[in-house]
PDB file of C-alpha atoms in Angstrom:
ATOM      1  CA  ALA A   1      63.400  81.353 193.600  1.00 71.00           C
ATOM      2  CA  GLN A   2      60.395  81.113 195.828  1.00 79.00           C
ATOM      3  CA  LYS A   3      57.221  82.779 194.668  1.00 90.00           C
ATOM      4  CA  ILE A   4      53.613  83.147 195.788  1.00 95.00           C
ATOM      5  CA  THR A   5      50.859  83.783 193.257  1.00 96.00           C
ATOM      6  CA  GLN A   6      47.369  84.974 194.054  1.00 97.00           C
ATOM      7  CA  THR A   7      45.464  85.286 190.806  1.00 96.00           C
ATOM      8  CA  GLN A   8      42.276  86.865 192.170  1.00 95.00           C
ATOM      9  CA  PRO A   9      42.808  90.594 192.778  1.00 94.00           C
ATOM     10  CA  GLY A  10      39.231  90.962 194.024  1.00 95.00           C
ATOM     11  CA  MET A  11      36.196  88.854 194.840  1.00 95.00           C
ATOM     12  CA  PHE A  12      32.600  89.549 195.760  1.00 96.00           C
ATOM     13  CA  VAL A  13      30.690  86.957 197.764  1.00 96.00           C
ATOM     14  CA  GLN A  14      27.222  86.884 199.249  1.00 96.00           C
ATOM     15  CA  GLU A  15      27.046  86.728 203.023  1.00 96.00           C
ATOM     16  CA  LYS A  16      26.810  83.186 204.439  1.00 96.00           C
ATOM     17  CA  GLU A  17      28.288  81.634 201.319  1.00 96.00           C
ATOM     18  CA  ALA A  18      31.573  79.767 201.355  1.00 97.00           C
ATOM     19  CA  VAL A  19      34.496  81.322 199.523  1.00 97.00           C
ATOM     20  CA  THR A  20      37.780  79.943 198.237  1.00 97.00           C
ATOM     21  CA  LEU A  21      40.796  82.192 197.814  1.00 98.00           C
ATOM     22  CA  ASP A  22      43.427  80.774 195.502  1.00 98.00           C
ATOM     23  CA  CYS A  23      47.136  80.570 196.194  1.00 98.00           C
ATOM     24  CA  THR A  24      49.889  78.778 194.332  1.00 98.00           C
ATOM     25  CA  TYR A  25      53.506  78.721 195.313  1.00 96.00           C
ATOM     26  CA  ASP A  26      56.835  77.829 193.866  1.00 94.00           C
ATOM     27  CA  THR A  27      59.764  76.545 195.845  1.00 89.00           C
ATOM     28  CA  SER A  28      62.590  74.101 195.397  1.00 86.00           C
ATOM     29  CA  ASP A  29      62.807  73.443 199.106  1.00 84.00           C
ATOM     30  CA  GLN A  30      61.210  70.363 200.673  1.00 85.00           C
ATOM     31  CA  SER A  31      60.598  72.077 203.986  1.00 83.00           C
ATOM     32  CA  TYR A  32      58.399  75.133 204.014  1.00 87.00           C
ATOM     33  CA  GLY A  33      55.430  76.644 205.770  1.00 88.00           C
ATOM     34  CA  LEU A  34      52.362  78.274 204.273  1.00 92.00           C
ATOM     35  CA  PHE A  35      50.329  81.005 205.937  1.00 94.00           C
ATOM     36  CA  TRP A  36      47.268  83.087 205.364  1.00 97.00           C
ATOM     37  CA  TYR A  37      46.902  86.562 206.798  1.00 96.00           C
ATOM     38  CA  LYS A  38      43.958  88.930 206.804  1.00 97.00           C
ATOM     39  CA  GLN A  39      44.389  92.677 206.535  1.00 95.00           C
ATOM     40  CA  PRO A  40      41.208  94.661 207.241  1.00 95.00           C
ATOM     41  CA  SER A  41      40.891  98.290 206.237  1.00 92.00           C
ATOM     42  CA  SER A  42      42.316  99.308 209.613  1.00 90.00           C
ATOM     43  CA  GLY A  43      45.676  97.986 208.381  1.00 90.00           C
ATOM     44  CA  GLU A  44      46.743  95.362 210.879  1.00 92.00           C
ATOM     45  CA  MET A  45      47.916  91.943 209.682  1.00 93.00           C
ATOM     46  CA  ILE A  46      46.023  89.137 211.364  1.00 94.00           C
ATOM     47  CA  PHE A  47      47.315  85.573 211.274  1.00 93.00           C
ATOM     48  CA  LEU A  48      44.608  83.120 210.197  1.00 96.00           C
ATOM     49  CA  ILE A  49      46.027  79.694 209.518  1.00 94.00           C
ATOM     50  CA  TYR A  50      49.250  77.751 209.014  1.00 92.00           C
ATOM     51  CA  GLN A  51      50.156  74.617 207.044  1.00 92.00           C
ATOM     52  CA  GLY A  52      53.530  72.899 207.207  1.00 88.00           C
ATOM     53  CA  SER A  53      54.873  71.181 204.127  1.00 89.00           C
ATOM     54  CA  TYR A  54      55.093  67.874 205.994  1.00 88.00           C
ATOM     55  CA  ASP A  55      51.615  68.080 207.494  1.00 88.00           C
ATOM     56  CA  GLU A  56      49.459  65.357 205.990  1.00 87.00           C
ATOM     57  CA  GLN A  57      46.148  66.799 207.083  1.00 93.00           C
ATOM     58  CA  ASN A  58      44.720  70.093 205.912  1.00 95.00           C
ATOM     59  CA  ALA A  59      44.837  72.774 208.569  1.00 94.00           C
ATOM     60  CA  THR A  60      41.603  74.121 210.019  1.00 95.00           C
ATOM     61  CA  GLU A  61      40.931  77.032 212.366  1.00 94.00           C
ATOM     62  CA  GLY A  62      37.270  77.657 213.046  1.00 96.00           C
ATOM     63  CA  ARG A  63      35.658  78.839 209.806  1.00 97.00           C
ATOM     64  CA  TYR A  64      39.014  78.806 208.015  1.00 97.00           C
ATOM     65  CA  SER A  65      40.496  75.773 206.348  1.00 97.00           C
ATOM     66  CA  LEU A  66      43.472  75.403 204.081  1.00 97.00           C
ATOM     67  CA  ASN A  67      43.115  73.159 201.057  1.00 96.00           C
ATOM     68  CA  PHE A  68      46.712  71.985 200.689  1.00 96.00           C
ATOM     69  CA  GLN A  69      47.572  70.161 197.473  1.00 96.00           C
ATOM     70  CA  LYS A  70      51.300  69.619 197.604  1.00 94.00           C
ATOM     71  CA  ALA A  71      51.736  68.063 194.169  1.00 94.00           C
ATOM     72  CA  ARG A  72      49.953  71.005 192.582  1.00 95.00           C
ATOM     73  CA  LYS A  73      51.736  73.472 194.867  1.00 95.00           C
ATOM     74  CA  SER A  74      48.512  75.086 195.889  1.00 97.00           C
ATOM     75  CA  ALA A  75      47.314  76.266 199.296  1.00 97.00           C
ATOM     76  CA  ASN A  76      43.831  77.686 198.897  1.00 98.00           C
ATOM     77  CA  LEU A  77      42.023  79.296 201.811  1.00 98.00           C
ATOM     78  CA  VAL A  78      38.409  78.294 202.328  1.00 98.00           C
ATOM     79  CA  ILE A  79      36.168  80.461 204.465  1.00 97.00           C
ATOM     80  CA  SER A  80      32.906  78.809 205.355  1.00 95.00           C
ATOM     81  CA  ALA A  81      29.712  80.770 206.039  1.00 94.00           C
ATOM     82  CA  SER A  82      31.206  84.162 205.205  1.00 96.00           C
ATOM     83  CA  GLN A  83      30.385  87.157 207.363  1.00 96.00           C
ATOM     84  CA  LEU A  84      30.425  90.894 206.692  1.00 96.00           C
ATOM     85  CA  GLY A  85      33.473  91.164 208.935  1.00 96.00           C
ATOM     86  CA  ASP A  86      35.391  88.928 206.545  1.00 97.00           C
ATOM     87  CA  SER A  87      35.649  91.801 204.088  1.00 97.00           C
ATOM     88  CA  ALA A  88      39.371  92.476 203.934  1.00 97.00           C
ATOM     89  CA  MET A  89      42.559  91.897 201.992  1.00 96.00           C
ATOM     90  CA  TYR A  90      43.865  88.338 202.278  1.00 97.00           C
ATOM     91  CA  PHE A  91      47.497  87.425 201.801  1.00 97.00           C
ATOM     92  CA  CYS A  92      48.998  84.024 201.187  1.00 97.00           C
ATOM     93  CA  ALA A  93      52.567  83.698 202.387  1.00 94.00           C
ATOM     94  CA  MET A  94      55.344  81.136 202.464  1.00 91.00           C
ATOM     95  CA  ARG A  95      58.249  80.625 204.776  1.00 85.00           C
ATOM     96  CA  GLU A  96      61.234  78.516 203.860  1.00 72.00           C
ATOM     97  CA  PRO A  97      63.113  76.786 205.302  1.00 68.00           C
ATOM     98  CA  GLN A  98      60.413  75.792 207.701  1.00 59.00           C
ATOM     99  CA  TYR A  99      62.471  74.958 210.719  1.00 59.00           C
ATOM    100  CA  SER A 100      65.170  77.521 211.006  1.00 63.00           C
ATOM    101  CA  SER A 101      65.945  80.605 212.964  1.00 63.00           C
ATOM    102  CA  ALA A 102      66.960  82.281 209.705  1.00 64.00           C
ATOM    103  CA  SER A 103      64.134  82.393 207.243  1.00 68.00           C
ATOM    104  CA  LYS A 104      61.876  84.942 205.733  1.00 73.00           C
ATOM    105  CA  ILE A 105      58.284  85.076 204.647  1.00 82.00           C
ATOM    106  CA  ILE A 106      57.314  86.120 201.159  1.00 88.00           C
ATOM    107  CA  PHE A 107      53.826  87.319 200.440  1.00 92.00           C
ATOM    108  CA  GLY A 108      51.523  87.121 197.485  1.00 95.00           C
ATOM    109  CA  SER A 109      49.942  90.240 196.057  1.00 94.00           C
ATOM    110  CA  GLY A 110      46.716  89.635 197.945  1.00 95.00           C
ATOM    111  CA  THR A 111      43.026  89.173 197.204  1.00 96.00           C
ATOM    112  CA  ARG A 112      40.503  91.786 198.236  1.00 96.00           C
ATOM    113  CA  LEU A 113      37.391  90.010 199.470  1.00 97.00           C
ATOM    114  CA  SER A 114      34.134  91.900 199.726  1.00 97.00           C
ATOM    115  CA  ILE A 115      31.119  90.314 201.393  1.00 96.00           C
ATOM    116  CA  ARG A 116      27.716  91.466 200.193  1.00 95.00           C
ATOM    117  CA  PRO A 117      24.845  91.540 202.735  1.00 94.00           C
TER     118      PRO A 117
ATOM    119  CA  ASP B   1      45.811  92.073 219.780  1.00 84.00           C
ATOM    120  CA  SER B   2      48.870  90.154 218.592  1.00 86.00           C
ATOM    121  CA  GLY B   3      51.050  91.161 221.528  1.00 92.00           C
ATOM    122  CA  VAL B   4      53.536  92.928 219.242  1.00 96.00           C
ATOM    123  CA  THR B   5      53.744  96.659 219.814  1.00 97.00           C
ATOM    124  CA  GLN B   6      55.029  99.312 217.464  1.00 97.00           C
ATOM    125  CA  THR B   7      55.604 103.005 217.971  1.00 97.00           C
ATOM    126  CA  PRO B   8      54.797 105.482 216.672  1.00 97.00           C
ATOM    127  CA  LYS B   9      51.568 104.678 214.827  1.00 96.00           C
ATOM    128  CA  HIS B  10      52.004 107.540 212.421  1.00 96.00           C
ATOM    129  CA  LEU B  11      55.048 109.526 211.393  1.00 97.00           C
ATOM    130  CA  ILE B  12      55.173 112.477 209.038  1.00 97.00           C
ATOM    131  CA  THR B  13      58.540 113.849 208.040  1.00 97.00           C
ATOM    132  CA  ALA B  14      60.360 115.573 205.210  1.00 97.00           C
ATOM    133  CA  THR B  15      62.699 114.270 202.539  1.00 97.00           C
ATOM    134  CA  GLY B  16      66.276 113.920 203.668  1.00 97.00           C
ATOM    135  CA  GLN B  17      65.345 113.330 207.289  1.00 97.00           C
ATOM    136  CA  ARG B  18      66.030 110.324 209.502  1.00 98.00           C
ATOM    137  CA  VAL B  19      63.481 108.441 211.593  1.00 98.00           C
ATOM    138  CA  THR B  20      63.484 105.524 214.010  1.00 98.00           C
ATOM    139  CA  LEU B  21      60.686 103.000 214.269  1.00 98.00           C
ATOM    140  CA  ARG B  22      60.418 100.894 217.376  1.00 98.00           C
ATOM    141  CA  CYS B  23      59.075  97.390 217.931  1.00 98.00           C
ATOM    142  CA  SER B  24      58.570  95.237 221.001  1.00 97.00           C
ATOM    143  CA  PRO B  25      58.012  91.545 220.254  1.00 96.00           C
ATOM    144  CA  ARG B  26      55.586  89.235 221.988  1.00 94.00           C
ATOM    145  CA  SER B  27      56.753  87.975 225.337  1.00 92.00           C
ATOM    146  CA  GLY B  28      59.115  85.049 224.809  1.00 88.00           C
ATOM    147  CA  ASP B  29      59.667  85.598 221.085  1.00 90.00           C
ATOM    148  CA  LEU B  30      63.295  85.847 220.058  1.00 89.00           C
ATOM    149  CA  SER B  31      62.877  86.692 216.386  1.00 89.00           C
ATOM    150  CA  VAL B  32      61.888  90.087 215.046  1.00 93.00           C
ATOM    151  CA  TYR B  33      61.145  90.784 211.409  1.00 93.00           C
ATOM    152  CA  TRP B  34      60.643  94.056 209.581  1.00 96.00           C
ATOM    153  CA  TYR B  35      58.438  94.470 206.513  1.00 95.00           C
ATOM    154  CA  GLN B  36      57.559  97.358 204.267  1.00 96.00           C
ATOM    155  CA  GLN B  37      54.137  97.570 202.654  1.00 95.00           C
ATOM    156  CA  SER B  38      53.731 100.053 199.848  1.00 91.00           C
ATOM    157  CA  LEU B  39      51.096 100.313 197.153  1.00 82.00           C
ATOM    158  CA  ASP B  40      53.430  99.539 194.277  1.00 78.00           C
ATOM    159  CA  GLN B  41      55.709  96.949 195.931  1.00 78.00           C
ATOM    160  CA  GLY B  42      53.273  95.077 198.143  1.00 85.00           C
ATOM    161  CA  LEU B  43      54.618  93.474 201.302  1.00 90.00           C
ATOM    162  CA  GLN B  44      58.393  93.225 201.242  1.00 91.00           C
ATOM    163  CA  PHE B  45      60.575  91.507 203.792  1.00 90.00           C
ATOM    164  CA  LEU B  46      63.373  93.790 204.968  1.00 94.00           C
ATOM    165  CA  ILE B  47      65.359  92.075 207.688  1.00 93.00           C
ATOM    166  CA  GLN B  48      65.220  89.543 210.526  1.00 90.00           C
ATOM    167  CA  TYR B  49      66.948  89.541 213.900  1.00 91.00           C
ATOM    168  CA  TYR B  50      67.163  86.553 216.165  1.00 88.00           C
ATOM    169  CA  ASN B  51      68.203  87.078 219.759  1.00 90.00           C
ATOM    170  CA  GLY B  52      70.190  90.165 218.903  1.00 93.00           C
ATOM    171  CA  GLU B  53      71.850  88.906 215.739  1.00 92.00           C
ATOM    172  CA  GLU B  54      70.953  89.565 212.140  1.00 91.00           C
ATOM    173  CA  ARG B  55      69.718  86.295 210.596  1.00 87.00           C
ATOM    174  CA  ALA B  56      68.117  87.054 207.247  1.00 85.00           C
ATOM    175  CA  LYS B  57      68.131  89.980 204.922  1.00 88.00           C
ATOM    176  CA  GLY B  58      65.684  90.935 202.212  1.00 88.00           C
ATOM    177  CA  ASN B  59      65.267  93.974 200.035  1.00 83.00           C
ATOM    178  CA  ILE B  60      66.570  96.439 202.556  1.00 93.00           C
ATOM    179  CA  LEU B  61      68.109  99.622 201.225  1.00 95.00           C
ATOM    180  CA  GLU B  62      71.538 100.715 202.423  1.00 96.00           C
ATOM    181  CA  ARG B  63      69.889 103.852 203.848  1.00 97.00           C
ATOM    182  CA  PHE B  64      67.957 101.583 206.206  1.00 97.00           C
ATOM    183  CA  SER B  65      69.394  99.764 209.190  1.00 97.00           C
ATOM    184  CA  ALA B  66      68.042  97.827 212.104  1.00 97.00           C
ATOM    185  CA  GLN B  67      69.136  96.340 215.373  1.00 97.00           C
ATOM    186  CA  GLN B  68      67.769  94.212 218.157  1.00 97.00           C
ATOM    187  CA  PHE B  69      68.670  95.089 221.708  1.00 97.00           C
ATOM    188  CA  PRO B  70      69.363  92.797 224.689  1.00 96.00           C
ATOM    189  CA  ASP B  71      65.784  93.236 225.909  1.00 95.00           C
ATOM    190  CA  LEU B  72      64.747  91.982 222.419  1.00 95.00           C
ATOM    191  CA  HIS B  73      63.057  95.139 221.268  1.00 96.00           C
ATOM    192  CA  SER B  74      64.098  96.260 217.821  1.00 98.00           C
ATOM    193  CA  GLU B  75      64.523  99.532 216.006  1.00 98.00           C
ATOM    194  CA  LEU B  76      64.436 100.245 212.296  1.00 98.00           C
ATOM    195  CA  ASN B  77      66.340 103.347 211.266  1.00 98.00           C
ATOM    196  CA  LEU B  78      65.505 105.016 207.992  1.00 98.00           C
ATOM    197  CA  SER B  79      67.772 107.810 206.799  1.00 97.00           C
ATOM    198  CA  SER B  80      68.007 110.226 203.861  1.00 97.00           C
ATOM    199  CA  LEU B  81      64.310 109.673 203.395  1.00 97.00           C
ATOM    200  CA  GLU B  82      62.784 109.891 199.957  1.00 97.00           C
ATOM    201  CA  LEU B  83      59.178 110.266 198.874  1.00 96.00           C
ATOM    202  CA  GLY B  84      59.162 106.610 197.837  1.00 94.00           C
ATOM    203  CA  ASP B  85      59.876 105.510 201.394  1.00 96.00           C
ATOM    204  CA  SER B  86      56.337 106.424 202.353  1.00 96.00           C
ATOM    205  CA  ALA B  87      54.780 103.138 203.388  1.00 96.00           C
ATOM    206  CA  LEU B  88      53.382 101.073 206.200  1.00 96.00           C
ATOM    207  CA  TYR B  89      56.198  99.439 208.143  1.00 97.00           C
ATOM    208  CA  PHE B  90      55.389  96.291 210.031  1.00 97.00           C
ATOM    209  CA  CYS B  91      57.274  94.502 212.702  1.00 97.00           C
ATOM    210  CA  ALA B  92      56.532  90.839 213.377  1.00 94.00           C
ATOM    211  CA  SER B  93      57.827  88.395 215.922  1.00 93.00           C
ATOM    212  CA  SER B  94      57.947  84.639 216.252  1.00 88.00           C
ATOM    213  CA  ALA B  95      59.048  81.978 218.688  1.00 79.00           C
ATOM    214  CA  PRO B  96      62.438  80.398 217.985  1.00 63.00           C
ATOM    215  CA  LEU B  97      61.921  77.235 216.046  1.00 59.00           C
ATOM    216  CA  GLY B  98      59.582  74.573 214.891  1.00 49.00           C
ATOM    217  CA  GLY B  99      56.077  73.871 213.612  1.00 48.00           C
ATOM    218  CA  ALA B 100      53.231  76.284 214.126  1.00 46.00           C
ATOM    219  CA  GLU B 101      55.446  78.232 216.481  1.00 51.00           C
ATOM    220  CA  ASP B 102      57.139  79.610 213.386  1.00 72.00           C
ATOM    221  CA  THR B 103      54.097  81.757 212.819  1.00 83.00           C
ATOM    222  CA  GLN B 104      54.909  85.431 212.634  1.00 88.00           C
ATOM    223  CA  TYR B 105      52.607  87.726 214.549  1.00 91.00           C
ATOM    224  CA  PHE B 106      52.440  91.257 213.279  1.00 94.00           C
ATOM    225  CA  GLY B 107      52.309  94.525 215.104  1.00 95.00           C
ATOM    226  CA  PRO B 108      49.834  97.249 214.123  1.00 95.00           C
ATOM    227  CA  GLY B 109      52.382  98.957 211.884  1.00 96.00           C
ATOM    228  CA  THR B 110      53.864 102.433 211.614  1.00 97.00           C
ATOM    229  CA  ARG B 111      52.573 104.546 208.771  1.00 96.00           C
ATOM    230  CA  LEU B 112      55.392 106.719 207.472  1.00 97.00           C
ATOM    231  CA  THR B 113      54.620 109.677 205.252  1.00 97.00           C
ATOM    232  CA  VAL B 114      57.528 111.512 203.657  1.00 97.00           C
ATOM    233  CA  LEU B 115      56.624 114.947 202.313  1.00 96.00           C
TER     234      LEU B 115
END
């Protein structure tokens, strides 16, 4: 069965530092998609970045990059030059099968990131 | 703003009651997904509709049902409500198929409180 594991319940980081949020996944499918979402205290779920299982290059979106290591089944989120507004809950998620109109996303338990000024 | 709308934002009701949550997907998206976020269960996938048809089912209770209408908006019906149904209910939508277009964009959520 597919599973997403986020082992860091909470992290504190100094402003302007880079931060890595860990995510490992388990799936028997060859085709899957990996996502990171941000949930600030206001509650909305904000899509950050996507990585397909067949993508050879790591995904990047502005200050966000996804360190995808397929053999290790890890998909860590890297936030460069952290800002106070990055303080939020971050969820790693997986969708399988990747290309289908019938698939679901499962979420990890999340990491609460707090940025110190 | 993701382009997904949900109403109402907040809902307070009593045990045993029935409520309906509404979701309008982003323009052009055919898939609608419903999720429940509670403190003890985290984010749980409930159900997916694609162009009016049910396509995937998760941990949805029998007391809960959903449908997607011809105009693609969706409703989640929760009946015989229990205290444990108190949660944040999200709707998400995505384009049909393929690559980054599979990304699900979430609405702002409906916070349900059952007293």
